Amino acid sequence: MSTAILGLQWGDEGKGKITHLLAKNADVVVRFNGGPNAGHTVIDRGVKFGTHLIPAGAFYPNTLSVLSSGMVIDFAILREEWNMLSEHLGWHPRLLIAENAHVIMPYHRVLEELEGSGKHFGTTRRGIAPTYRDKSAKLGIRVGDLLRPDIALARLELRLSFLKREWPDAAEIQGLSAGSLLEEQLAIAAPLLSCIGNATETISHAMSNHQTVMFEGAQGTLLDVDHGSYPFVTSSSTTFAGLGNSIGIPNPQVDRRLGVFKAYMTRVGAGPFPTIVSGALEERLRTTGGEFGVTTGRPRECGWLDLVALRYAIQLNGCTGLAITKLDVLSGFDEVKVCRSYRLGGQLTDKFPLSAEVLERCEPEYDVVAGWDEPISQIRDESELPESVLAYIRLIERAVNVPIEVISVGPGPEATMVRN
Ligand code: GDP
Ligand code: IMO
Ligand code: MG
């Protein structure tokens, strides 16, 4: 049985919590996109972690955690995370790092700052876009290159020769030396070099032997480089459509594609957000929901649930089921708004536009439904949920035509109701 856990909004939907919960009996858990721009909160035996690169499988002794092709890896961050988890667990997480994943080099972060793209696009400033750009331009350093230092050195020398021509006045670039960069990376990655291998073969073998394989998505559908609100997106494929290519398996047989979404919406960084709220309402959602970035600490913008965007995201991922998170955050609202369609140039539409400029002009048309007063974070049996919560869940299911299979009412794994 294989399961993919995919974010359906602009990230931070609670993928970390849901993957950690469902991965308990998994043989393999795979991250297939992005890098340390991700920040996934996991509460493991009462201790809270923000993971950036290592999949949630790392919390279980018999589970292999794969950082597959499609990812970009910063070894300094990976090493720190590996040390932190090893200390908590009392064992080293079992990792496989794909030889054809790409390495985030220190100059990728420098480039993001020099170009000003971090500020303009509100990125996480982890060097994500420059690393994916180098990959596409065939100027990247791959993880497997670290096992063949002569090849890595030649690649680095070529990359630096271009960079130095592009940035004649930047001391941070002119001072770089391929030899020292390589030496530094090799020292940082040293304890992890034995984890490097062919991830495609391992994932393929596990899937054809009917092992339990889980895929932990990073970012969210609306941040997908092709299908998100471009250019206010990340630089990788965040959806199920991109998964097969990233892991190198054609038409992967993933039986369960679970889309995770919050009961409202958030976004961090720049870009259009039709259902955004402001003032006291925003403050209340942000404070109650703890809406601050795991990676950067930035406050997240908050807004009402957007069913136009949700339907679009469900379709792109071919979701077979859904997980709704943070329903507890809406307790105490007299009424809750849900965006059913957009008004664009005087016309109603239920199509999510492919252009950020058009999305910017979309005005939300809301349905207003009854809220609920009671705190619900201690409820563990669905039948005890207030009727207006159940009505909210039914309204969403009817609007998107996919069942909600997981209901989350708090950050811990215990605060979850799994239906059937
Ligand atoms: P991810 O990037 O999708 O893994 O999500 P993040 O970890 O960045 O953000 C989700 C935040 O919501 C984290 O602080 C989680 O601990 C928290 N969280 C997840 N599910 C729930 C829930 O049902 N209720 C509440 N109150 N918090 C939740
Ligand atoms: P998880 O996996 C929320 C956003 C950034 C910025 C845009 C581009 O925790 O859901 P990048 O550094 O990727 O070039 O930034 O994407 N972003 C995220 N927002 N959650 C994430 O990951 C994100 N990863 C990137 O804020 O707007
Ligand atoms: Mg996150």
Short mmCIF file of C-alpha atoms and ligand atoms in Angstrom, two decimals:
data_model
loop_
_atom_site.label_atom_id
_atom_site.label_comp_id
_atom_site.label_asym_id
_atom_site.label_seq_id
_atom_site.Cartn_x
_atom_site.Cartn_y
_atom_site.Cartn_z
CA MET A 1 0.00 0.00 0.00
CA SER A 2 1.40 3.39 -0.86
CA THR A 3 0.17 6.80 0.19
CA ALA A 4 1.08 10.30 -0.89
CA ILE A 5 0.47 13.19 1.48
CA LEU A 6 0.16 16.41 -0.47
CA GLY A 7 -0.43 20.02 0.52
CA LEU A 8 -3.46 21.60 -1.16
CA GLN A 9 -2.88 25.27 -0.31
CA TRP A 10 0.18 27.56 -0.06
CA GLY A 11 2.09 25.21 2.23
CA ASP A 12 2.01 24.68 6.00
CA GLU A 13 -1.22 22.70 5.87
CA GLY A 14 0.00 20.22 8.50
CA LYS A 15 1.68 17.68 6.20
CA GLY A 16 4.34 16.96 8.83
CA LYS A 17 1.81 16.05 11.51
CA ILE A 18 -0.25 13.86 9.18
CA THR A 19 2.77 12.07 7.66
CA HIS A 20 4.27 11.40 11.10
CA LEU A 21 0.94 9.98 12.27
CA LEU A 22 0.35 7.74 9.25
CA ALA A 23 4.00 6.68 8.84
CA LYS A 24 4.01 4.63 12.04
CA ASN A 25 4.03 1.33 10.16
CA ALA A 26 5.65 2.48 6.95
CA ASP A 27 8.63 0.68 5.48
CA VAL A 28 9.75 3.68 3.47
CA VAL A 29 8.94 7.41 3.65
CA VAL A 30 10.06 9.57 0.73
CA ARG A 31 10.47 13.32 0.31
CA PHE A 32 10.37 14.03 -3.43
CA ASN A 33 10.59 17.79 -3.86
CA GLY A 34 11.96 21.01 -2.46
CA GLY A 35 14.61 21.41 0.18
CA PRO A 36 15.02 23.22 3.50
CA ASN A 37 12.47 25.82 2.43
CA ALA A 38 10.05 23.28 3.94
CA GLY A 39 9.34 23.37 7.66
CA HIS A 40 7.24 20.43 8.86
CA THR A 41 6.13 20.36 12.48
CA VAL A 42 6.18 16.94 14.09
CA ILE A 43 5.31 16.26 17.72
CA ASP A 44 7.01 13.01 18.62
CA ARG A 45 6.45 11.63 22.12
CA GLY A 46 5.62 15.13 23.36
CA VAL A 47 8.67 16.81 21.81
CA LYS A 48 8.15 19.32 19.02
CA PHE A 49 10.40 19.33 15.95
CA GLY A 50 10.56 21.47 12.84
CA THR A 51 11.97 19.21 10.12
CA HIS A 52 13.30 20.75 6.93
CA LEU A 53 14.81 17.90 4.95
CA ILE A 54 14.43 14.55 6.72
CA PRO A 55 11.09 12.81 6.11
CA ALA A 56 8.87 11.89 9.06
CA GLY A 57 9.82 8.20 8.67
CA ALA A 58 12.99 9.07 10.57
CA PHE A 59 11.04 8.91 13.83
CA TYR A 60 10.53 5.14 13.49
CA PRO A 61 13.40 2.65 13.86
CA ASN A 62 12.36 0.28 11.09
CA THR A 63 11.53 2.91 8.50
CA LEU A 64 13.85 4.03 5.75
CA SER A 65 13.69 7.78 5.03
CA VAL A 66 14.50 8.66 1.44
CA LEU A 67 15.54 12.09 0.21
CA SER A 68 14.85 11.40 -3.43
CA SER A 69 15.78 12.97 -6.72
CA GLY A 70 13.71 16.08 -7.22
CA MET A 71 15.04 17.47 -3.95
CA VAL A 72 17.74 20.06 -3.31
CA ILE A 73 19.86 19.39 -0.25
CA ASP A 74 21.81 21.69 2.02
CA PHE A 75 24.20 19.36 3.83
CA ALA A 76 24.83 21.80 6.70
CA ILE A 77 21.12 21.83 7.51
CA LEU A 78 20.78 18.08 6.92
CA ARG A 79 23.66 17.30 9.23
CA GLU A 80 22.22 19.49 11.98
CA GLU A 81 18.81 17.87 11.62
CA TRP A 82 20.34 14.39 11.62
CA ASN A 83 22.26 15.17 14.84
CA MET A 84 19.18 16.63 16.50
CA LEU A 85 16.98 13.64 15.61
CA SER A 86 19.69 11.14 16.59
CA GLU A 87 19.89 12.73 20.01
CA HIS A 88 16.12 12.65 20.51
CA LEU A 89 15.69 9.09 19.22
CA GLY A 90 18.79 7.43 20.62
CA TRP A 91 19.59 6.03 17.18
CA HIS A 92 20.62 7.49 13.83
CA PRO A 93 17.72 7.89 11.40
CA ARG A 94 17.97 5.42 8.50
CA LEU A 95 18.56 7.64 5.47
CA LEU A 96 18.98 7.16 1.75
CA ILE A 97 20.00 10.30 -0.13
CA ALA A 98 19.52 10.15 -3.89
CA GLU A 99 22.74 10.48 -5.83
CA ASN A 100 20.86 12.55 -8.43
CA ALA A 101 19.40 15.06 -5.95
CA HIS A 102 21.13 18.44 -6.14
CA VAL A 103 23.35 20.13 -3.58
CA ILE A 104 22.59 23.64 -2.35
CA MET A 105 26.00 25.29 -2.29
CA PRO A 106 26.77 28.34 -0.11
CA TYR A 107 26.88 30.54 -3.24
CA HIS A 108 23.27 29.73 -4.04
CA ARG A 109 22.16 31.65 -0.96
CA VAL A 110 24.59 34.46 -1.80
CA LEU A 111 23.07 34.70 -5.29
CA GLU A 112 19.54 34.97 -3.91
CA GLU A 113 20.66 37.98 -1.87
CA LEU A 114 22.77 39.59 -4.62
CA GLU A 115 19.92 39.33 -7.12
CA GLY A 116 17.34 40.62 -4.64
CA SER A 117 14.98 37.78 -5.58
CA GLY A 118 14.65 36.72 -1.94
CA LYS A 119 13.15 40.07 -1.09
CA HIS A 120 11.10 40.51 -4.26
CA PHE A 121 9.42 37.10 -4.11
CA GLY A 122 9.43 36.74 -0.33
CA THR A 123 11.36 33.47 -0.57
CA THR A 124 12.71 31.52 2.38
CA ARG A 125 16.26 32.61 1.35
CA ARG A 126 17.55 29.06 1.46
CA GLY A 127 19.06 29.21 -2.04
CA ILE A 128 16.23 27.15 -3.52
CA ALA A 129 15.64 28.97 -6.85
CA PRO A 130 19.37 29.39 -7.70
CA THR A 131 19.95 25.66 -7.06
CA TYR A 132 17.04 24.52 -9.26
CA ARG A 133 18.14 27.05 -11.89
CA ASP A 134 21.65 25.55 -11.90
CA LYS A 135 20.13 22.08 -12.19
CA SER A 136 18.17 23.09 -15.31
CA ALA A 137 21.17 24.91 -16.73
CA LYS A 138 23.31 21.78 -16.26
CA LEU A 139 25.57 23.68 -13.87
CA GLY A 140 24.47 21.95 -10.68
CA ILE A 141 26.46 19.82 -8.26
CA ARG A 142 24.72 16.50 -7.60
CA VAL A 143 24.84 14.60 -4.33
CA GLY A 144 26.61 11.68 -6.04
CA ASP A 145 29.39 14.04 -7.20
CA LEU A 146 30.54 14.19 -3.57
CA LEU A 147 31.56 10.53 -3.90
CA ARG A 148 33.76 11.44 -6.89
CA PRO A 149 35.67 14.54 -5.74
CA ASP A 150 37.56 14.92 -9.03
CA ILE A 151 34.26 15.27 -10.90
CA ALA A 152 32.82 17.59 -8.26
CA LEU A 153 35.93 19.77 -8.46
CA ALA A 154 35.72 20.08 -12.26
CA ARG A 155 32.02 20.97 -12.06
CA LEU A 156 32.64 23.54 -9.35
CA GLU A 157 35.49 25.13 -11.32
CA LEU A 158 33.23 25.49 -14.35
CA ARG A 159 30.38 26.95 -12.28
CA LEU A 160 32.67 29.41 -10.52
CA SER A 161 34.27 30.56 -13.78
CA PHE A 162 30.81 31.58 -15.06
CA LEU A 163 29.81 33.13 -11.75
CA LYS A 164 32.94 35.22 -11.51
CA ARG A 165 32.31 36.63 -14.99
CA GLU A 166 28.68 37.42 -14.09
CA TRP A 167 29.55 39.11 -10.79
CA PRO A 168 32.88 40.97 -11.32
CA ASP A 169 32.24 43.37 -8.44
CA ALA A 170 30.87 40.95 -5.84
CA ALA A 171 33.59 40.14 -3.31
CA GLU A 172 31.49 37.20 -1.98
CA ILE A 173 31.73 35.56 -5.40
CA GLN A 174 35.24 36.62 -6.42
CA GLY A 175 36.66 35.20 -3.18
CA LEU A 176 35.28 31.68 -3.81
CA SER A 177 37.61 28.77 -4.55
CA ALA A 178 36.39 25.44 -5.92
CA GLY A 179 38.92 23.53 -3.80
CA SER A 180 37.86 25.08 -0.49
CA LEU A 181 34.15 24.81 -1.30
CA LEU A 182 34.52 21.12 -2.02
CA GLU A 183 36.62 20.49 1.05
CA GLU A 184 34.01 22.23 3.20
CA GLN A 185 31.12 20.25 1.71
CA LEU A 186 32.97 16.95 2.10
CA ALA A 187 33.71 17.69 5.75
CA ILE A 188 30.09 18.60 6.51
CA ALA A 189 28.66 15.64 4.60
CA ALA A 190 31.25 13.11 5.87
CA PRO A 191 28.99 11.08 8.22
CA LEU A 192 26.23 11.01 5.58
CA LEU A 193 28.27 9.98 2.53
CA SER A 194 27.53 6.30 3.18
CA CYS A 195 23.78 7.09 2.87
CA ILE A 196 24.11 8.18 -0.78
CA GLY A 197 22.68 5.79 -3.35
CA ASN A 198 20.13 5.05 -6.05
CA ALA A 199 16.77 6.09 -4.61
CA THR A 200 14.75 5.15 -7.69
CA GLU A 201 15.83 1.50 -7.42
CA THR A 202 15.01 1.37 -3.71
CA ILE A 203 11.58 3.01 -4.05
CA SER A 204 10.74 0.90 -7.08
CA HIS A 205 11.78 -2.30 -5.29
CA ALA A 206 9.73 -1.39 -2.21
CA MET A 207 6.65 -0.60 -4.30
CA SER A 208 6.83 -3.74 -6.41
CA ASN A 209 7.23 -5.83 -3.25
CA HIS A 210 4.06 -4.28 -1.82
CA GLN A 211 5.86 -2.65 1.07
CA THR A 212 4.20 0.29 2.79
CA VAL A 213 5.58 3.36 1.05
CA MET A 214 4.62 6.92 1.91
CA PHE A 215 5.43 10.11 0.07
CA GLU A 216 5.71 13.29 2.12
CA GLY A 217 4.94 16.32 -0.03
CA ALA A 218 6.60 19.64 0.68
CA GLN A 219 5.20 23.09 0.00
CA GLY A 220 1.68 23.13 -1.42
CA THR A 221 -0.10 22.80 -4.74
CA LEU A 222 -0.54 26.56 -5.16
CA LEU A 223 3.26 26.93 -4.89
CA ASP A 224 3.94 24.43 -7.73
CA VAL A 225 6.37 25.90 -10.25
CA ASP A 226 4.16 24.98 -13.23
CA HIS A 227 0.65 24.96 -11.82
CA GLY A 228 0.80 27.43 -8.92
CA SER A 229 0.35 31.19 -8.76
CA TYR A 230 3.47 31.83 -10.86
CA PRO A 231 5.82 33.67 -10.32
CA PHE A 232 4.91 33.65 -6.61
CA VAL A 233 5.73 29.97 -6.30
CA THR A 234 8.61 27.76 -5.28
CA SER A 235 10.93 26.18 -7.87
CA SER A 236 9.85 22.53 -7.77
CA SER A 237 6.87 20.33 -8.63
CA THR A 238 4.85 20.06 -5.46
CA THR A 239 1.96 17.94 -6.77
CA PHE A 240 1.29 14.29 -7.48
CA ALA A 241 1.75 15.08 -11.17
CA GLY A 242 5.40 15.85 -10.47
CA LEU A 243 6.03 12.91 -8.14
CA GLY A 244 6.57 10.24 -10.82
CA ASN A 245 9.18 12.31 -12.60
CA SER A 246 10.97 13.22 -9.38
CA ILE A 247 11.30 9.65 -8.16
CA GLY A 248 11.94 8.25 -11.64
CA ILE A 249 9.01 5.83 -11.71
CA PRO A 250 6.52 6.08 -14.56
CA ASN A 251 2.88 6.20 -13.46
CA PRO A 252 3.60 5.21 -9.84
CA GLN A 253 0.83 3.11 -8.34
CA VAL A 254 0.02 5.24 -5.31
CA ASP A 255 -3.33 3.93 -4.12
CA ARG A 256 -4.04 6.67 -1.66
CA ARG A 257 -3.46 10.33 -2.45
CA LEU A 258 -4.36 12.25 0.65
CA GLY A 259 -4.63 16.02 0.23
CA VAL A 260 -4.05 18.04 3.40
CA PHE A 261 -5.69 21.43 3.89
CA LYS A 262 -6.35 23.84 6.72
CA ALA A 263 -9.89 24.77 7.70
CA TYR A 264 -8.86 28.29 6.64
CA MET A 265 -5.93 29.53 4.51
CA THR A 266 -2.49 30.97 5.08
CA ARG A 267 0.30 32.22 2.87
CA VAL A 268 3.82 33.34 3.69
CA GLY A 269 5.95 35.45 1.35
CA ALA A 270 4.58 37.43 -1.57
CA GLY A 271 1.73 36.82 -4.03
CA PRO A 272 -2.03 37.09 -4.47
CA PHE A 273 -4.40 35.66 -1.85
CA PRO A 274 -8.08 36.30 -2.69
CA THR A 275 -9.58 35.36 0.69
CA ILE A 276 -7.03 37.25 2.83
CA VAL A 277 -8.43 38.99 5.91
CA SER A 278 -6.98 41.90 7.84
CA GLY A 279 -7.10 43.67 11.17
CA ALA A 280 -8.46 41.96 14.26
CA LEU A 281 -9.65 38.91 12.35
CA GLU A 282 -6.21 38.26 10.87
CA GLU A 283 -4.61 38.79 14.26
CA ARG A 284 -7.01 36.33 15.85
CA LEU A 285 -6.41 33.59 13.26
CA ARG A 286 -2.66 34.13 13.36
CA THR A 287 -2.43 34.08 17.14
CA THR A 288 -4.83 31.19 17.76
CA GLY A 289 -3.39 29.17 14.87
CA GLY A 290 0.25 29.96 15.75
CA GLU A 291 0.70 31.11 12.16
CA PHE A 292 4.42 31.85 12.06
CA GLY A 293 6.79 30.16 9.60
CA VAL A 294 8.68 27.09 10.87
CA THR A 295 11.65 27.89 8.61
CA THR A 296 11.83 31.68 8.79
CA GLY A 297 9.62 32.68 11.74
CA ARG A 298 7.77 35.13 9.46
CA PRO A 299 4.10 35.84 10.31
CA ARG A 300 1.80 34.07 7.85
CA GLU A 301 -1.02 36.00 6.16
CA CYS A 302 -4.40 34.47 7.05
CA GLY A 303 -7.74 34.18 5.27
CA TRP A 304 -10.92 32.14 4.85
CA LEU A 305 -11.07 28.75 3.17
CA ASP A 306 -11.05 29.06 -0.63
CA LEU A 307 -13.05 26.27 -2.30
CA VAL A 308 -12.13 27.43 -5.82
CA ALA A 309 -8.44 26.92 -5.05
CA LEU A 310 -9.16 23.71 -3.11
CA ARG A 311 -11.08 22.10 -6.01
CA TYR A 312 -8.25 23.04 -8.38
CA ALA A 313 -5.63 21.54 -6.06
CA ILE A 314 -7.62 18.32 -5.55
CA GLN A 315 -7.93 17.87 -9.29
CA LEU A 316 -4.21 18.45 -9.92
CA ASN A 317 -3.28 15.80 -7.37
CA GLY A 318 -6.04 13.34 -8.19
CA CYS A 319 -6.78 13.17 -4.45
CA THR A 320 -8.61 10.07 -3.29
CA GLY A 321 -9.22 11.54 0.18
CA LEU A 322 -8.62 14.61 2.29
CA ALA A 323 -7.30 15.57 5.70
CA ILE A 324 -8.64 18.77 7.25
CA THR A 325 -6.43 20.37 9.92
CA LYS A 326 -6.77 23.19 12.45
CA LEU A 327 -10.56 23.03 12.79
CA ASP A 328 -10.00 23.85 16.48
CA VAL A 329 -8.63 27.25 15.50
CA LEU A 330 -12.08 28.32 14.25
CA SER A 331 -13.77 27.67 17.64
CA GLY A 332 -15.43 30.78 19.01
CA PHE A 333 -16.30 32.42 15.69
CA ASP A 334 -20.02 33.34 15.40
CA GLU A 335 -19.82 32.76 11.70
CA VAL A 336 -17.31 31.24 9.31
CA LYS A 337 -16.88 32.30 5.69
CA VAL A 338 -16.10 30.00 2.78
CA CYS A 339 -15.27 31.25 -0.71
CA ARG A 340 -17.43 29.37 -3.20
CA SER A 341 -16.52 31.32 -6.37
CA TYR A 342 -14.62 34.37 -7.58
CA ARG A 343 -15.97 37.53 -9.16
CA LEU A 344 -13.72 38.56 -12.02
CA GLY A 345 -14.56 41.55 -14.21
CA GLY A 346 -18.22 41.46 -13.15
CA GLN A 347 -18.59 37.72 -13.91
CA LEU A 348 -18.73 34.81 -11.48
CA THR A 349 -16.21 32.04 -12.07
CA ASP A 350 -15.28 28.86 -10.27
CA LYS A 351 -12.04 28.42 -12.24
CA PHE A 352 -8.72 29.02 -10.50
CA PRO A 353 -6.73 31.28 -12.88
CA LEU A 354 -3.28 30.15 -14.02
CA SER A 355 -1.93 33.68 -13.85
CA ALA A 356 -1.05 35.45 -10.60
CA GLU A 357 -2.04 38.77 -12.20
CA VAL A 358 -5.55 37.47 -12.88
CA LEU A 359 -5.78 35.86 -9.42
CA GLU A 360 -4.90 39.26 -7.96
CA ARG A 361 -8.08 40.68 -9.55
CA CYS A 362 -10.37 37.92 -8.28
CA GLU A 363 -12.82 38.97 -5.55
CA PRO A 364 -14.10 36.17 -3.32
CA GLU A 365 -17.85 35.43 -3.19
CA TYR A 366 -18.55 33.99 0.24
CA ASP A 367 -21.05 31.62 1.78
CA VAL A 368 -21.46 32.42 5.45
CA VAL A 369 -22.08 29.46 7.75
CA ALA A 370 -22.71 29.11 11.47
CA GLY A 371 -19.62 28.92 13.65
CA TRP A 372 -19.17 26.98 16.86
CA ASP A 373 -18.43 28.24 20.32
CA GLU A 374 -17.09 25.15 22.00
CA PRO A 375 -13.39 24.30 22.11
CA ILE A 376 -12.97 21.03 20.19
CA SER A 377 -9.29 20.21 20.63
CA GLN A 378 -9.99 17.53 23.26
CA ILE A 379 -12.58 15.70 21.17
CA ARG A 380 -11.46 12.27 19.90
CA ASP A 381 -14.77 10.87 18.70
CA GLU A 382 -16.36 12.47 15.68
CA SER A 383 -19.88 12.01 17.03
CA GLU A 384 -19.01 14.45 19.83
CA LEU A 385 -18.15 17.28 17.45
CA PRO A 386 -20.66 20.18 17.48
CA GLU A 387 -23.25 19.98 14.71
CA SER A 388 -21.92 23.16 13.04
CA VAL A 389 -18.44 21.56 12.72
CA LEU A 390 -19.98 18.50 11.08
CA ALA A 391 -22.02 20.78 8.82
CA TYR A 392 -18.81 22.63 7.82
CA ILE A 393 -17.15 19.30 6.96
CA ARG A 394 -20.19 18.17 4.93
CA LEU A 395 -20.30 21.49 3.08
CA ILE A 396 -16.66 21.07 2.00
CA GLU A 397 -17.14 17.42 1.00
CA ARG A 398 -20.16 18.33 -1.11
CA ALA A 399 -18.32 21.21 -2.76
CA VAL A 400 -15.23 19.18 -3.71
CA ASN A 401 -16.75 15.73 -4.06
CA VAL A 402 -13.91 13.92 -2.27
CA PRO A 403 -14.27 12.43 1.24
CA ILE A 404 -12.57 13.94 4.26
CA GLU A 405 -10.83 10.93 5.83
CA VAL A 406 -8.83 12.64 8.57
CA ILE A 407 -10.00 15.37 10.96
CA SER A 408 -7.31 17.16 12.95
CA VAL A 409 -8.22 19.29 15.97
CA GLY A 410 -4.82 19.98 17.53
CA PRO A 411 -1.09 19.84 16.77
CA GLY A 412 -0.37 16.53 18.54
CA PRO A 413 -0.87 13.12 16.91
CA GLU A 414 -3.55 12.22 19.46
CA ALA A 415 -5.73 15.15 18.36
CA THR A 416 -6.79 13.38 15.21
CA MET A 417 -9.86 11.45 14.10
CA VAL A 418 -9.24 8.99 11.29
CA ARG A 419 -12.49 7.91 9.65
CA ASN A 420 -12.69 4.21 8.68
P1 GDP B 1 3.55 21.57 7.10
O1 GDP B 1 4.64 22.41 6.54
O2 GDP B 1 2.46 21.29 6.14
O3 GDP B 1 4.06 20.32 7.77
O4 GDP B 1 2.89 22.44 8.27
P2 GDP B 1 3.66 23.34 9.37
O5 GDP B 1 4.24 22.45 10.37
O6 GDP B 1 4.55 24.32 8.71
O7 GDP B 1 2.46 24.18 9.95
C1 GDP B 1 1.36 23.57 10.53
C2 GDP B 1 1.24 24.11 11.97
O8 GDP B 1 -0.03 23.76 12.49
C3 GDP B 1 2.23 23.50 12.93
O9 GDP B 1 2.51 24.43 13.93
C4 GDP B 1 1.47 22.30 13.51
O10 GDP B 1 1.92 21.93 14.80
C5 GDP B 1 0.09 22.88 13.60
N1 GDP B 1 -1.04 21.95 13.46
C6 GDP B 1 -1.19 20.89 12.62
N2 GDP B 1 -2.43 20.39 12.72
C7 GDP B 1 -3.08 21.15 13.64
C8 GDP B 1 -4.40 21.16 14.16
O11 GDP B 1 -5.28 20.39 13.78
N3 GDP B 1 -4.70 22.12 15.09
C9 GDP B 1 -3.79 23.04 15.52
N4 GDP B 1 -4.16 23.94 16.42
N5 GDP B 1 -2.53 23.06 15.03
C10 GDP B 1 -2.19 22.13 14.10
P1 IMO B 2 6.17 23.59 3.71
O1 IMO B 2 6.74 22.31 3.16
C1 IMO B 2 5.01 27.75 3.09
C2 IMO B 2 7.10 29.93 -0.08
C3 IMO B 2 7.99 31.08 0.36
C4 IMO B 2 7.85 32.00 -0.85
C5 IMO B 2 7.80 31.01 -2.01
C6 IMO B 2 9.14 30.80 -2.71
O2 IMO B 2 6.56 23.86 5.11
O3 IMO B 2 4.72 23.69 3.45
P2 IMO B 2 11.37 29.49 -1.99
O4 IMO B 2 12.30 29.71 -0.84
O5 IMO B 2 10.79 28.13 -2.07
O6 IMO B 2 11.99 29.91 -3.30
O7 IMO B 2 10.15 30.53 -1.73
O8 IMO B 2 7.36 29.79 -1.48
N1 IMO B 2 7.40 28.62 0.56
C7 IMO B 2 6.63 28.08 1.53
N2 IMO B 2 5.55 28.56 2.17
N3 IMO B 2 5.47 26.50 3.36
C8 IMO B 2 6.53 25.99 2.70
O9 IMO B 2 6.94 24.72 2.86
C9 IMO B 2 7.19 26.81 1.76
N4 IMO B 2 8.27 26.64 0.97
C10 IMO B 2 8.36 27.75 0.23
O10 IMO B 2 7.52 31.67 1.53
O11 IMO B 2 6.62 32.66 -0.80
MG MG B 3 5.59 24.22 6.87
#
